[in-house]
Short mmCIF file of C-alpha atoms in Angstrom, two decimals:
data_model
loop_
_atom_site.label_atom_id
_atom_site.label_comp_id
_atom_site.label_asym_id
_atom_site.label_seq_id
_atom_site.Cartn_x
_atom_site.Cartn_y
_atom_site.Cartn_z
CA MET A 1 25.63 -2.12 -10.44
CA ASN A 2 26.96 1.14 -9.09
CA HIS A 3 24.94 3.79 -7.27
CA GLU A 4 24.52 5.97 -10.35
CA GLU A 5 23.26 3.08 -12.52
CA LEU A 6 20.78 2.03 -9.84
CA THR A 7 19.55 5.61 -9.45
CA GLN A 8 19.13 6.07 -13.21
CA GLN A 9 17.09 2.89 -13.53
CA ILE A 10 14.88 3.83 -10.58
CA GLU A 11 14.29 7.24 -12.17
CA LYS A 12 13.31 5.48 -15.42
CA PHE A 13 10.74 3.39 -13.54
CA ALA A 14 9.38 6.55 -11.92
CA ALA A 15 9.13 8.29 -15.31
CA ILE A 16 7.35 5.29 -16.85
CA ALA A 17 4.89 5.24 -13.96
CA THR A 18 4.32 8.99 -14.29
CA ARG A 19 3.56 8.72 -18.00
CA GLY A 20 1.12 5.85 -17.51
CA CYS A 21 -0.70 6.80 -14.33
CA GLY A 22 -3.24 9.33 -15.56
CA GLN A 23 -2.50 11.41 -12.43
CA SER A 24 -3.63 8.59 -10.14
CA ASP A 25 -1.22 7.96 -7.30
CA ILE A 26 -2.60 4.46 -6.87
CA VAL A 27 -1.91 3.61 -10.51
CA TRP A 28 1.50 5.29 -10.24
CA GLY A 29 2.41 3.15 -7.24
CA THR A 30 1.24 -0.01 -8.98
CA LEU A 31 3.19 0.77 -12.15
CA PHE A 32 6.34 1.72 -10.27
CA HIS A 33 6.30 -1.29 -7.97
CA THR A 34 5.50 -3.73 -10.78
CA ASN A 35 8.57 -2.60 -12.70
CA PHE A 36 10.81 -2.09 -9.68
CA ASP A 37 9.92 -5.35 -7.93
CA GLY A 38 10.40 -7.38 -11.11
CA TRP A 39 13.77 -5.72 -11.66
CA VAL A 40 15.15 -6.30 -8.15
CA GLU A 41 14.05 -9.96 -8.19
CA MET A 42 16.73 -10.58 -10.82
CA MET A 43 19.49 -8.80 -8.89
CA SER A 44 21.96 -9.91 -6.27
CA VAL A 45 21.04 -9.38 -2.62
CA GLU A 46 23.53 -6.52 -2.32
CA ASP A 47 22.18 -4.71 -5.39
CA THR A 48 18.59 -5.30 -4.27
CA GLU A 49 19.29 -3.78 -0.86
CA ALA A 50 21.07 -0.82 -2.47
CA ALA A 51 18.23 -0.27 -4.96
CA ILE A 52 15.60 -0.37 -2.21
CA ALA A 53 17.62 2.09 -0.12
CA ILE A 54 17.89 4.49 -3.07
CA ALA A 55 14.19 4.17 -3.93
CA LYS A 56 13.25 4.80 -0.28
CA GLN A 57 15.55 7.82 -0.13
CA GLN A 58 13.87 9.23 -3.23
CA GLY A 59 10.40 8.57 -1.79
CA TYR A 60 9.45 5.98 -4.40
CA TYR A 61 9.46 2.88 -2.25
CA CYS A 62 8.14 1.94 1.14
CA GLU A 63 7.51 -1.30 2.89
CA GLU A 64 4.09 -1.99 4.37
CA ASN A 65 5.51 -2.83 7.78
CA ASP A 66 7.85 0.09 8.32
CA ASP A 67 8.31 0.10 12.11
CA GLU A 68 9.79 3.60 12.18
CA LEU A 69 6.43 5.18 11.34
CA GLY A 70 4.31 3.61 14.05
CA SER A 71 0.84 2.19 13.63
CA GLU A 72 -0.92 5.51 13.04
CA TYR A 73 1.04 6.22 9.84
CA CYS A 74 1.39 4.19 6.67
CA CYS A 75 4.63 3.72 4.78
CA HIS A 76 3.88 6.96 2.90
CA GLY A 77 3.86 8.90 6.19
CA LEU A 78 0.12 9.52 5.98
CA THR A 79 -2.75 8.76 8.35
CA SER A 80 -5.78 6.63 7.60
CA ASP A 81 -7.79 9.76 6.81
CA THR A 82 -5.29 11.04 4.25
CA CYS A 83 -3.67 8.11 2.43
CA PRO A 84 -5.30 7.52 -0.95
CA CYS A 85 -3.32 4.34 -1.60
CA GLY A 86 -5.45 2.00 0.47
CA CYS A 87 -2.80 1.36 3.10
CA PHE A 88 -5.35 1.22 5.91
CA GLU A 89 -7.96 -0.80 4.07
CA ASP A 90 -8.73 -4.19 5.47
CA PRO A 91 -8.06 -7.29 3.41
CA PRO A 92 -11.23 -8.37 1.55
CA GLU A 93 -11.83 -11.38 3.78
CA LEU A 94 -11.61 -9.24 6.93
CA GLU A 95 -13.88 -6.61 5.40
CA GLN A 96 -16.44 -9.31 4.56
CA GLN A 97 -16.26 -10.62 8.13
CA GLN A 98 -16.88 -7.11 9.44
CA TRP A 99 -19.96 -6.79 7.22
CA ASP A 100 -21.21 -10.20 8.35
CA ASP A 101 -20.77 -9.14 11.98
CA TYR A 102 -22.54 -5.86 11.28
CA TRP A 103 -25.58 -7.53 9.69
CA GLU A 104 -25.72 -10.14 12.44
CA HIS A 105 -25.74 -7.35 15.01
CA GLN A 106 -28.47 -5.48 13.08
CA ALA A 107 -30.58 -8.64 12.97
CA SER A 108 -30.21 -9.12 16.73
CA LEU A 109 -31.26 -5.50 17.32
CA GLN A 110 -34.34 -6.05 15.15
CA THR A 111 -35.19 -9.24 17.05
CA ASP A 112 -34.86 -7.37 20.36
CA ALA A 113 -37.09 -4.57 19.05
CA ASP A 114 -39.69 -7.09 17.88
CA LEU A 115 -39.77 -8.73 21.34
CA HIS A 116 -40.40 -5.37 23.03
CA HIS A 117 -43.39 -4.68 20.77
CA ILE A 118 -45.19 -7.91 21.67
#
């Protein structure tokens, strides 16, 4: 595919996502990436690389581990306090472990408090 064809298809995916997102950027990203990722899976390596480059240039695509941004910014160029896409959220299993650690710590504090009241 040539550059113009790739660009037109990427714009179609963006338009489809815009129509179906209900003004939610999270839904938009999901819709865009579902269509885009499925499309590039069927393409040659060269076309896939070109399509990703175009989508990145247009601000539609980013990779989770984009080294150029550093650890304080997500692939959207936002910080943990500003990104609504969940880029800085922990995986569910890590989040559960953090809660388990929190409750274990709370229980130990309660036990310590109980010992001081005896």
